[in-house]
Tab-separated table of N, CA and C and ligand atoms in Angstrom:
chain	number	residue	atom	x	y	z
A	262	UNK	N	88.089	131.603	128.102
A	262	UNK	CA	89.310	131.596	128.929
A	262	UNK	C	89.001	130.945	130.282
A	263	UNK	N	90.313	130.152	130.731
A	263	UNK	CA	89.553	129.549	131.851
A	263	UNK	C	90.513	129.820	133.308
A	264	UNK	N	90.822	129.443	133.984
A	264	UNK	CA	91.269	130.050	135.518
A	264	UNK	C	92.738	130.152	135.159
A	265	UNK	N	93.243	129.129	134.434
A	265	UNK	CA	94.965	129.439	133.939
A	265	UNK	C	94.937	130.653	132.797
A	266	UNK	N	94.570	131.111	131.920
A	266	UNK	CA	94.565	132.085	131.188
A	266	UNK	C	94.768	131.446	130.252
A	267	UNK	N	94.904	130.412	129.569
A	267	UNK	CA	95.117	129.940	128.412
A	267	UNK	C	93.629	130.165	127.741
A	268	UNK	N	93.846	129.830	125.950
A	268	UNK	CA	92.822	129.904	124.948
A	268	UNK	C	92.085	128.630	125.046
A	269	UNK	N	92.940	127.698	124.574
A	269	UNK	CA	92.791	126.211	123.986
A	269	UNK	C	94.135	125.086	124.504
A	270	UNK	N	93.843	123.892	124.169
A	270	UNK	CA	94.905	123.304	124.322
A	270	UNK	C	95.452	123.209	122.664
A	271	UNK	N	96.942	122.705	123.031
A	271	UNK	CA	97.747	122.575	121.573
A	271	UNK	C	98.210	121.375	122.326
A	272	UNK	N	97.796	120.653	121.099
A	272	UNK	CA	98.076	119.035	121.226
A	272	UNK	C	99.164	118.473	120.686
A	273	UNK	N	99.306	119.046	119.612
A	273	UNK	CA	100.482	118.442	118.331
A	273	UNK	C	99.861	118.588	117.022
A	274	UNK	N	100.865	118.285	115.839
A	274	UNK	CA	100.559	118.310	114.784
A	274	UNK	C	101.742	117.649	114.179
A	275	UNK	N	101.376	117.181	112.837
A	275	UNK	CA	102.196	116.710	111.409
A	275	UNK	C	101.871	115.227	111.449
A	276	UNK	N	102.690	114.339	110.450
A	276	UNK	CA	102.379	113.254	110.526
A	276	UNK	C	102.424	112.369	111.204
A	277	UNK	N	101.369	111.615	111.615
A	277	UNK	CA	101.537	110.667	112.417
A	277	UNK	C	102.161	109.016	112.539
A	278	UNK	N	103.397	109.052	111.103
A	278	UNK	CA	103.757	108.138	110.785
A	278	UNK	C	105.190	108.629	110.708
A	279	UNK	N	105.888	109.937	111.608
A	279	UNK	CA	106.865	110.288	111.160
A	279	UNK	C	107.831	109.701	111.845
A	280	UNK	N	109.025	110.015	110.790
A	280	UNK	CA	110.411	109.539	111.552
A	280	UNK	C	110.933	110.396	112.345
A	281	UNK	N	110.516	111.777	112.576
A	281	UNK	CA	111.417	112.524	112.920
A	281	UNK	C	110.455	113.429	114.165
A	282	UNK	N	110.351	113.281	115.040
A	282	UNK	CA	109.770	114.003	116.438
A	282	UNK	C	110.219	115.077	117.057
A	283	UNK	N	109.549	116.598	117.293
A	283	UNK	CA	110.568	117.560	117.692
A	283	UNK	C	109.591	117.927	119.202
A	284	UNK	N	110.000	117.963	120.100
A	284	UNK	CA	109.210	118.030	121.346
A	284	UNK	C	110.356	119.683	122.230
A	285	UNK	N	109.330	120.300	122.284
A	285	UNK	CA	109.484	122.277	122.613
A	285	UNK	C	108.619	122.179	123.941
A	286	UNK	N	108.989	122.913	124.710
A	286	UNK	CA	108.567	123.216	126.025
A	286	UNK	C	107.015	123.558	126.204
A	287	UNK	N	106.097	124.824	125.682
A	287	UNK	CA	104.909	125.237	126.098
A	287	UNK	C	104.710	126.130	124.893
A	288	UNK	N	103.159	125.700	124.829
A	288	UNK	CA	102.526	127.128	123.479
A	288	UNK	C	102.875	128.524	124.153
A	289	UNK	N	103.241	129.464	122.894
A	289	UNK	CA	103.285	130.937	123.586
A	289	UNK	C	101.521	131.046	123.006
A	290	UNK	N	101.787	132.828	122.767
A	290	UNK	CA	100.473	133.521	122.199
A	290	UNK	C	100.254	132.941	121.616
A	291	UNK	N	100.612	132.789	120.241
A	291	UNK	CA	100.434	132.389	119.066
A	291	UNK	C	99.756	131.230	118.780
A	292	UNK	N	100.746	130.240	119.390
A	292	UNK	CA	99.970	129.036	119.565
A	292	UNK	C	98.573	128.978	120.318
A	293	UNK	N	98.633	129.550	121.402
A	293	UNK	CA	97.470	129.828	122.379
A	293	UNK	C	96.338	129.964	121.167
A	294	UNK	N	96.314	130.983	120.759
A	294	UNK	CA	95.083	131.318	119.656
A	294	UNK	C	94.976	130.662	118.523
A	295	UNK	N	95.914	129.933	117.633
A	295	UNK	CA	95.790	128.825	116.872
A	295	UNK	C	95.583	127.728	116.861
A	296	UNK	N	95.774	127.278	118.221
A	296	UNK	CA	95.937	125.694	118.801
A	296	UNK	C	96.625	124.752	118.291
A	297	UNK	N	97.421	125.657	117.207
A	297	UNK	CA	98.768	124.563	116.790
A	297	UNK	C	100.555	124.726	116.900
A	298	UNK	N	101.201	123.922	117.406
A	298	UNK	CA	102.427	124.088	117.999
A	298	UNK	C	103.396	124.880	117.037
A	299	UNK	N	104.128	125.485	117.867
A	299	UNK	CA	105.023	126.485	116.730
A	299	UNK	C	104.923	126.825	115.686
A	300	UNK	N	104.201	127.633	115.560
A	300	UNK	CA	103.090	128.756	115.104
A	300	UNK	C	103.768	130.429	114.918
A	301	UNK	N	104.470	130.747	115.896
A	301	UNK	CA	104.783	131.918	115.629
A	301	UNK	C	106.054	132.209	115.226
A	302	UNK	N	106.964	133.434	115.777
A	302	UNK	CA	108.283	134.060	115.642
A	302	UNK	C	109.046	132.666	115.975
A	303	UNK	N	109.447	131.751	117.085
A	303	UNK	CA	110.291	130.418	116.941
A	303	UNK	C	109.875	129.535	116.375
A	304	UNK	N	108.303	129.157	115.686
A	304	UNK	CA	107.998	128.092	114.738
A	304	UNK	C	108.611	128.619	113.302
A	305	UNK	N	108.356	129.653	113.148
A	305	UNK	CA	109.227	129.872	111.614
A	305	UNK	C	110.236	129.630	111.681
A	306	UNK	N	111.206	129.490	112.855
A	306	UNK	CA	112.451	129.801	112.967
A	306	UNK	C	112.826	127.906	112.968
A	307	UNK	N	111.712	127.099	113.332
A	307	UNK	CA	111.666	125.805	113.433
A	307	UNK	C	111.469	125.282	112.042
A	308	UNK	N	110.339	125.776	111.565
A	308	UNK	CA	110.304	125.454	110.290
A	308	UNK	C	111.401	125.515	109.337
A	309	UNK	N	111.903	126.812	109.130
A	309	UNK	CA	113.443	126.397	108.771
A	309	UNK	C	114.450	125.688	108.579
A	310	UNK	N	114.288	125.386	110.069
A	310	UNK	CA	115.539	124.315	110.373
A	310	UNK	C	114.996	122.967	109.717
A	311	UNK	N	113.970	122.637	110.339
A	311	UNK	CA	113.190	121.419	109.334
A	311	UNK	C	113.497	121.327	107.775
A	312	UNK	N	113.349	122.149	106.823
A	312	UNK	CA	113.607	122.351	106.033
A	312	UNK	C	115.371	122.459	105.258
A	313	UNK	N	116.024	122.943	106.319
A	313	UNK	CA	117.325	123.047	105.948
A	313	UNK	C	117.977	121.111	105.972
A	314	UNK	N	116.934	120.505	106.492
A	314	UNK	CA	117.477	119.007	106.438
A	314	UNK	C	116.473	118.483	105.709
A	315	UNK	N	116.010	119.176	104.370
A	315	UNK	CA	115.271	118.327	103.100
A	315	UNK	C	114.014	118.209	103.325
A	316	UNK	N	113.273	118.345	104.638
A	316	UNK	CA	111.855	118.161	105.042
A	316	UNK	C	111.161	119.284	105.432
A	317	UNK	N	109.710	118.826	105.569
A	317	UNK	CA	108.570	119.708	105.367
A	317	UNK	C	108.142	119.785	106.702
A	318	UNK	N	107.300	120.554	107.712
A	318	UNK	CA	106.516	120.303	108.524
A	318	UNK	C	105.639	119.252	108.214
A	319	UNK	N	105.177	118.843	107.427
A	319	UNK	CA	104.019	117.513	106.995
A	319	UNK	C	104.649	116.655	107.120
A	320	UNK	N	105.949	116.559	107.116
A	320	UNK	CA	106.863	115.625	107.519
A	320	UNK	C	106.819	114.830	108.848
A	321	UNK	N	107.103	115.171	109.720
A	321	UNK	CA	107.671	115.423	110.845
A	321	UNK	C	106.616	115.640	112.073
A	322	UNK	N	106.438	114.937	112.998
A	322	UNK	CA	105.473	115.612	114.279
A	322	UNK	C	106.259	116.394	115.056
A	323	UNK	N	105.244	117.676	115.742
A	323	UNK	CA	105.599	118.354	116.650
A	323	UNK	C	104.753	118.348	117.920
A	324	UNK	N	105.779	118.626	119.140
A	324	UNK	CA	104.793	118.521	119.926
A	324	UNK	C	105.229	119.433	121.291
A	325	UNK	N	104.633	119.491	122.133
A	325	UNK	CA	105.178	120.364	123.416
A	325	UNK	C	105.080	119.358	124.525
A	326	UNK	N	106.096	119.586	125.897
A	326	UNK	CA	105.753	119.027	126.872
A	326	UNK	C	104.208	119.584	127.688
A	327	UNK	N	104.500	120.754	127.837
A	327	UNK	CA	102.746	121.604	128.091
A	327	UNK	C	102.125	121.502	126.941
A	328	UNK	N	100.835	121.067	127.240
A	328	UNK	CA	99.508	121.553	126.612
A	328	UNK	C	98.730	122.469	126.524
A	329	UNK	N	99.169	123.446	127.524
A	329	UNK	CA	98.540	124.789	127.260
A	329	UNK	C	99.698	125.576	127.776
A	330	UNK	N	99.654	126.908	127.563
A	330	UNK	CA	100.139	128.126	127.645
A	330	UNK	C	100.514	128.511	128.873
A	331	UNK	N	101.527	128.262	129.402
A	331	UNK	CA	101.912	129.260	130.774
A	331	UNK	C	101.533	130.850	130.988
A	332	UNK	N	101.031	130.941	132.007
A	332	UNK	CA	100.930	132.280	132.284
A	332	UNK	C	102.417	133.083	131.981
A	333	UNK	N	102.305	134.399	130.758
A	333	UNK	CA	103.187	135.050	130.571
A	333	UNK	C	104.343	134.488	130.097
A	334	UNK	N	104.257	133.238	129.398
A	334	UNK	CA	105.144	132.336	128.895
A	334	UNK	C	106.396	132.188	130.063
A	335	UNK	N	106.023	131.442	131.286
A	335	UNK	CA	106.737	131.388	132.340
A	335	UNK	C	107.263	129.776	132.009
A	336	UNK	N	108.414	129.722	132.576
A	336	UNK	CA	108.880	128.510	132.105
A	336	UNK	C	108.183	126.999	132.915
A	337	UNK	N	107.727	126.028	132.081
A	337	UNK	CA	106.788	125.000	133.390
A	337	UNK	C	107.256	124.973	134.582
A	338	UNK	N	106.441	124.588	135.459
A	338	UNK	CA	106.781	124.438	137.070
A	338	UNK	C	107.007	123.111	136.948
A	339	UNK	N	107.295	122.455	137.885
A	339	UNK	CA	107.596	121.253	138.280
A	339	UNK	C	106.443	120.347	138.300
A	340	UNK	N	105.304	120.623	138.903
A	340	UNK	CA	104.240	120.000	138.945
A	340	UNK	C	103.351	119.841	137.456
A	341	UNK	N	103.736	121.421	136.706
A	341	UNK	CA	102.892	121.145	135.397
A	341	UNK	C	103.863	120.045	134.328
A	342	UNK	N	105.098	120.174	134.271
A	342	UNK	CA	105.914	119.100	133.777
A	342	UNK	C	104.960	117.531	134.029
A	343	UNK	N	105.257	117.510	135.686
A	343	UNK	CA	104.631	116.267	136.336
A	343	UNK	C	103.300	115.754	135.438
A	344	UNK	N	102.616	116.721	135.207
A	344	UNK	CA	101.047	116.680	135.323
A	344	UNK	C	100.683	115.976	133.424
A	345	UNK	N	101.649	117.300	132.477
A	345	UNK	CA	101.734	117.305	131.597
A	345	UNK	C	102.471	116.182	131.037
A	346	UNK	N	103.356	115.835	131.108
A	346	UNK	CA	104.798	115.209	130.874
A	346	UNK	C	104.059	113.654	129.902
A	347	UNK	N	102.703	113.402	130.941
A	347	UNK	CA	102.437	111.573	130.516
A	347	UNK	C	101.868	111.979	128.934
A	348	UNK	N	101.540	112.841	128.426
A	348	UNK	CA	101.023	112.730	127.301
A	348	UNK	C	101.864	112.939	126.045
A	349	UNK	N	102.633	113.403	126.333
A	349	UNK	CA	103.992	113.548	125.604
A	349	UNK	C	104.378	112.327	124.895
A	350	UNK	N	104.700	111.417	126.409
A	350	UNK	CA	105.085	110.237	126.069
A	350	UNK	C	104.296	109.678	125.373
A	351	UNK	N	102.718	109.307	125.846
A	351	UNK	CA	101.789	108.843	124.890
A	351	UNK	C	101.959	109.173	123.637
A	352	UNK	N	102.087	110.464	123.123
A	352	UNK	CA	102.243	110.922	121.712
A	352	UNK	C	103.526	109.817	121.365
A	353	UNK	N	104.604	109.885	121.809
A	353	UNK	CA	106.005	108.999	121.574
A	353	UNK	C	105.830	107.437	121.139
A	354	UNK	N	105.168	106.751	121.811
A	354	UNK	CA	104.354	105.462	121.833
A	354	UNK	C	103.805	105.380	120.796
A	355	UNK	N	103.018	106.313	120.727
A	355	UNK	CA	101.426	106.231	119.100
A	355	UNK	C	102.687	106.448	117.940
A	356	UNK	N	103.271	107.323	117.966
A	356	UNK	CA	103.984	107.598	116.935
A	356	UNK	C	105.413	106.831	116.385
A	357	UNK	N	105.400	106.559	117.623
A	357	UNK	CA	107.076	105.494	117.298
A	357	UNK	C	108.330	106.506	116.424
A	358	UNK	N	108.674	107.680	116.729
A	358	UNK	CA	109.648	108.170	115.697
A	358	UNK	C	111.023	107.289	115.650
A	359	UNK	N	111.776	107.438	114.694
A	359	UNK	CA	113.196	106.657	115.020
A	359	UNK	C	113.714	107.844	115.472
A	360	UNK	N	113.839	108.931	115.669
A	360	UNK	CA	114.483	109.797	115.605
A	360	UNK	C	113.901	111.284	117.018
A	361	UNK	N	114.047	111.275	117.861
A	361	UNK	CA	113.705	112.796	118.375
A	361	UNK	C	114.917	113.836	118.870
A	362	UNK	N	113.867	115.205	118.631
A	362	UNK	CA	114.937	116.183	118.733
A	362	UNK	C	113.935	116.822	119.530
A	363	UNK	N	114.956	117.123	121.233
A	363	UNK	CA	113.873	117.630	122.187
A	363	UNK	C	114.954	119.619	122.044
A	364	UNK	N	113.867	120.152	122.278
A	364	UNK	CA	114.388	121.677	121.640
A	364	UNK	C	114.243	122.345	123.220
A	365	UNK	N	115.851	122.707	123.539
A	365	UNK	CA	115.759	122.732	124.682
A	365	UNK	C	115.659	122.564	126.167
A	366	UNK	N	116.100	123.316	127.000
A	366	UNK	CA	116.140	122.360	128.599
A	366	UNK	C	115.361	121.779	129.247
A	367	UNK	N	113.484	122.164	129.136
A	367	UNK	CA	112.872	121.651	129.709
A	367	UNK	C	112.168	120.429	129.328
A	368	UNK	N	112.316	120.361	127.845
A	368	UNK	CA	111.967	119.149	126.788
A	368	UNK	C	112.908	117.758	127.240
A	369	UNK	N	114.581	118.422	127.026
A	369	UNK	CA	115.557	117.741	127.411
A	369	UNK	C	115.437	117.283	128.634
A	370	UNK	N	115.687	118.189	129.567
A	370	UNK	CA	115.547	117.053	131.276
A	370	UNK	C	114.172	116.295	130.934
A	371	UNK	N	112.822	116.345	130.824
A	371	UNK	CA	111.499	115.385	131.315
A	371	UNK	C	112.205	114.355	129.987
A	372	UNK	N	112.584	114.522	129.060
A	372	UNK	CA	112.384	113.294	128.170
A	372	UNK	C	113.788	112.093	128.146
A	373	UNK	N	114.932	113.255	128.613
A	373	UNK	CA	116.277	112.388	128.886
A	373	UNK	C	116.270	111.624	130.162
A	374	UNK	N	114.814	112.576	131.145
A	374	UNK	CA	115.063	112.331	132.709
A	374	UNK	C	116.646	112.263	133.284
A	375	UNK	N	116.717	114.040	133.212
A	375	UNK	CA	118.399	114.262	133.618
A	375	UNK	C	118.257	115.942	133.843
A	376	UNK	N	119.454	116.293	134.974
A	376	UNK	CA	119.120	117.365	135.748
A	376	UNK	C	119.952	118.463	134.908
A	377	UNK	N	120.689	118.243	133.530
A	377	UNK	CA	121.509	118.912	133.066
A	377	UNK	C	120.725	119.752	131.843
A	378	UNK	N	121.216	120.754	131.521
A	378	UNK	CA	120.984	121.605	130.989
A	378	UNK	C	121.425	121.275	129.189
A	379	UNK	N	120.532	122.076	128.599
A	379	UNK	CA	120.481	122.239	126.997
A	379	UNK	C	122.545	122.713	126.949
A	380	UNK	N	122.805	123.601	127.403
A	380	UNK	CA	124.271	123.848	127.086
A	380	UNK	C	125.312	122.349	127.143
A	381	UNK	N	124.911	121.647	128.058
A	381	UNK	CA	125.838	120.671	128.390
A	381	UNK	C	125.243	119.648	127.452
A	382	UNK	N	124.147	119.610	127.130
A	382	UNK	CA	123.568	118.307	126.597
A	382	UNK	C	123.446	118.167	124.923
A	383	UNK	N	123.481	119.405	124.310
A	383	UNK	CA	122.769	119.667	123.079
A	383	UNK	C	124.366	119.185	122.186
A	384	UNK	N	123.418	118.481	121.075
A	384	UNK	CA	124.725	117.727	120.269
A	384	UNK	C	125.302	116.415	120.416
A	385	UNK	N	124.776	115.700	121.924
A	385	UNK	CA	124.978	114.338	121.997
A	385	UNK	C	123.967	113.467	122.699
A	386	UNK	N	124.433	112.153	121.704
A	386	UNK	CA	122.918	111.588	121.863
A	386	UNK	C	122.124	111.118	123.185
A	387	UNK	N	121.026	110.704	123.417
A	387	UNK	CA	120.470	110.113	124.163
A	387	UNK	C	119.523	109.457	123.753
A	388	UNK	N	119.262	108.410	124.836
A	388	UNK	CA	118.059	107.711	124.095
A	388	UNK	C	117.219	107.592	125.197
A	389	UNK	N	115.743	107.701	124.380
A	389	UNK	CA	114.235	107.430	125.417
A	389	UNK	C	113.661	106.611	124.687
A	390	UNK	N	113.359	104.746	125.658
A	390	UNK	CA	112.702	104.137	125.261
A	390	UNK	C	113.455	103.244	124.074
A	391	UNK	N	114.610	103.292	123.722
A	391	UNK	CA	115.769	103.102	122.567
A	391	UNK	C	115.162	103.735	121.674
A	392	UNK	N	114.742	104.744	121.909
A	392	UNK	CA	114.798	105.699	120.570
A	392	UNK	C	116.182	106.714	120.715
A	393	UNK	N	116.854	107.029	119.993
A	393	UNK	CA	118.078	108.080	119.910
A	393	UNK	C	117.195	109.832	119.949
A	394	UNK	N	117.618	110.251	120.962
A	394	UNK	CA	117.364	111.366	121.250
A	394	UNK	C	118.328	112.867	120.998
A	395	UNK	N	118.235	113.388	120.153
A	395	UNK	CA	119.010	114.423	120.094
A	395	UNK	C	118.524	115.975	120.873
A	396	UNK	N	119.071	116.606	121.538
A	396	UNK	CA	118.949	117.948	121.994
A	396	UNK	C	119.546	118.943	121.279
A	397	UNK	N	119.123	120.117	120.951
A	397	UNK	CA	119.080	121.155	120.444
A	397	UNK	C	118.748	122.304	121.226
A	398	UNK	N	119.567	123.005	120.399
A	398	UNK	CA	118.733	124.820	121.404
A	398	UNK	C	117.361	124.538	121.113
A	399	UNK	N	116.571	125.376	121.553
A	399	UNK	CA	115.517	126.179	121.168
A	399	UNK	C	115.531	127.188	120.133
A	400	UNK	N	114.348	126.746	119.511
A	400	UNK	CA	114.749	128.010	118.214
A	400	UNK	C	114.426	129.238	118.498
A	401	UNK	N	113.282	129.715	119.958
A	401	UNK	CA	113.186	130.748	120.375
A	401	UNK	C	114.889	131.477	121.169
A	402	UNK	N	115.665	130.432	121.603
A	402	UNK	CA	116.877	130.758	122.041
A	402	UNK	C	117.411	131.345	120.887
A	403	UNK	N	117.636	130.144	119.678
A	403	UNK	CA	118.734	130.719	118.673
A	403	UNK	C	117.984	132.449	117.790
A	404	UNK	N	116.934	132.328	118.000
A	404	UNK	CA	116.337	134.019	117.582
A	404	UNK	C	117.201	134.961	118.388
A	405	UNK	N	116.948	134.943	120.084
A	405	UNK	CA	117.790	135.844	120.578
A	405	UNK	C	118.994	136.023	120.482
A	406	UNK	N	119.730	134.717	120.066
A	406	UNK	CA	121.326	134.638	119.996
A	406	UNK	C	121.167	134.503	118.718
A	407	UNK	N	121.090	135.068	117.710
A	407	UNK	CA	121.980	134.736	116.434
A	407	UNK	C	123.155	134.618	115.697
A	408	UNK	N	123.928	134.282	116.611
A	408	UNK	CA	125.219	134.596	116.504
A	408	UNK	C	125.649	132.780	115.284
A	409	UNK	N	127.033	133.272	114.884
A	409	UNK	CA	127.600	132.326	114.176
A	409	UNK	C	127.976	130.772	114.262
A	410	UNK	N	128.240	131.074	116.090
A	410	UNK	CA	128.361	129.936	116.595
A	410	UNK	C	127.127	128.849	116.952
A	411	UNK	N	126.380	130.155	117.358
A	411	UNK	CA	125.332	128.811	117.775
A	411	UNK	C	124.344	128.804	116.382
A	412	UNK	N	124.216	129.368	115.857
A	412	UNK	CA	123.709	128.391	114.296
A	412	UNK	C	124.354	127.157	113.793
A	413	UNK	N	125.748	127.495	113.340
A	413	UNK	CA	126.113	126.370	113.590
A	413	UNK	C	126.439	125.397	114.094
A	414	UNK	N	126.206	125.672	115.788
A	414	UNK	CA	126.039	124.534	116.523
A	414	UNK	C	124.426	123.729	115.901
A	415	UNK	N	123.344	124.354	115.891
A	415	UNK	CA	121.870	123.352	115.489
A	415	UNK	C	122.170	122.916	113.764
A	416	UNK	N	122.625	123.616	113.020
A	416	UNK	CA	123.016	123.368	111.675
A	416	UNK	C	123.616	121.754	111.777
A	417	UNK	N	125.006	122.035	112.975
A	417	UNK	CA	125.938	120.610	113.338
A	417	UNK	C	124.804	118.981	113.556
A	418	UNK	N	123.855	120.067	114.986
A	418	UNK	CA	122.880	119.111	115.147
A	418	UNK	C	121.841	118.584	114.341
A	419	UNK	N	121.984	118.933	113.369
A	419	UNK	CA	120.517	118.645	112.229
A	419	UNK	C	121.263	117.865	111.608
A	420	UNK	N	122.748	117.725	111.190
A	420	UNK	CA	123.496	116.852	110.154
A	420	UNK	C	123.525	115.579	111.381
A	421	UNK	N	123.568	115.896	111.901
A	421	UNK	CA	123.389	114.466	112.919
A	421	UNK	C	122.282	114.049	113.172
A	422	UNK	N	121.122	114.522	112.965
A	422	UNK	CA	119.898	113.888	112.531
A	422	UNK	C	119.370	113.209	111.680
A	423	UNK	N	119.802	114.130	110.362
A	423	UNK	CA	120.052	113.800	109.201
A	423	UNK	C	120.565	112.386	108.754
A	424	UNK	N	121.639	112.618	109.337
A	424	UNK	CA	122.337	110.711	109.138
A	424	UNK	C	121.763	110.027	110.183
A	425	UNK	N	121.344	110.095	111.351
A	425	UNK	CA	120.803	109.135	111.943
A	425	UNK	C	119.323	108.609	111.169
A	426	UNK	N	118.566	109.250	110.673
A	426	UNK	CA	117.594	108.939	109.976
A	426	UNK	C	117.990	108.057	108.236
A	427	UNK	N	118.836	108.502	108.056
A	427	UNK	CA	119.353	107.849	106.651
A	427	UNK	C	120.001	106.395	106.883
A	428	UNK	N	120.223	106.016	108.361
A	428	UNK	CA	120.704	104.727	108.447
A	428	UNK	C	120.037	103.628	108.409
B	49	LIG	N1	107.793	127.459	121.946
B	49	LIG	C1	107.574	126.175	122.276
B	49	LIG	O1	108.324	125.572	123.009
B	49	LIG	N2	106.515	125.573	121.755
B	49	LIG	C2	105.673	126.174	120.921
B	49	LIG	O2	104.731	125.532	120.482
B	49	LIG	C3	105.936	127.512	120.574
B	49	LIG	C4	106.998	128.135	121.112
């Protein structure tokens, strides 16, 4: 363990030839001790969704804007965004997806570079780099909210993935 409290870093995972890119804010526990991204209670909940649009995790890369673990799963600061943020992109570059889905507000502002929030943003497109960017809840969000609506709000957003990748 080192002066931040994190385990390891979590870099990413899945294929590195994929079409489809999902970029999540910071490893929790789980990840912390596995060193691989969504890993726990919201990676199953990710995995899912992956799946509910025909694909596999082997499919698909995942990745976080942090590389390691916030203390107490605190949401990034500004500076660790800053600090963190360039490798992200690097991953984006190496990988070329046609397709990303940033999960959430803090994914969404560094990768849309925009001060608005997952509520206002999630469901229409953007693009980074002319890649088409889609926003989504968080699947750790849609755990706490399970409600009808917002499933089928990411359900909505996955069919719009879905066809953007089929074009
Ligand atoms: N939440 C994230 O944003 N990323 C992970 O890897 C796990 C949970």
């Amino acid at each position: 363990t080192n002066a931040t409290g994190h385990t390891q870093t979590v870099f990413g995972t899945g294929n590195p030839n994929a079409s489809l890119m999902f970029i999540g804010e910071a490893p929790g526990a789980e990840e912390d001790l596995q060193g691989i991204p969504f890993v726990g209670a919201a990676g199953q909940k990710l995995t899912q969704i992956i799946e509910a649009i025909g694909m596999t995790r082997e499919d698909v890369y995942i990745a976080n804007i942090l590389k390691s673990r916030p203390h107490e799963n605190r949401t990034p600061l500004p500076n660790e965004v800053a600090d963190c943020g360039p490798f992200v992109k690097k991953q984006i570059d190496i990988i070329k997806p046609d397709v990303i889905v940033t999960l959430g507000t803090p994914a969404t502002k560094y990768i849309l570079a925009t001060d608005q929030g997952i509520t206002r943003l999630r469901g229409t497109w953007g693009t980074y780099e002319n890649i088409p960017v889609l926003p989504t809840y968080h699947p750790a969000y849609l755990l706490r909210n399970y409600t009808t609506e917002i499933r089928g709000q990411v359900w909505n957003d996955m069919q719009l993935v879905r066809a953007q990748l089929n074009q």
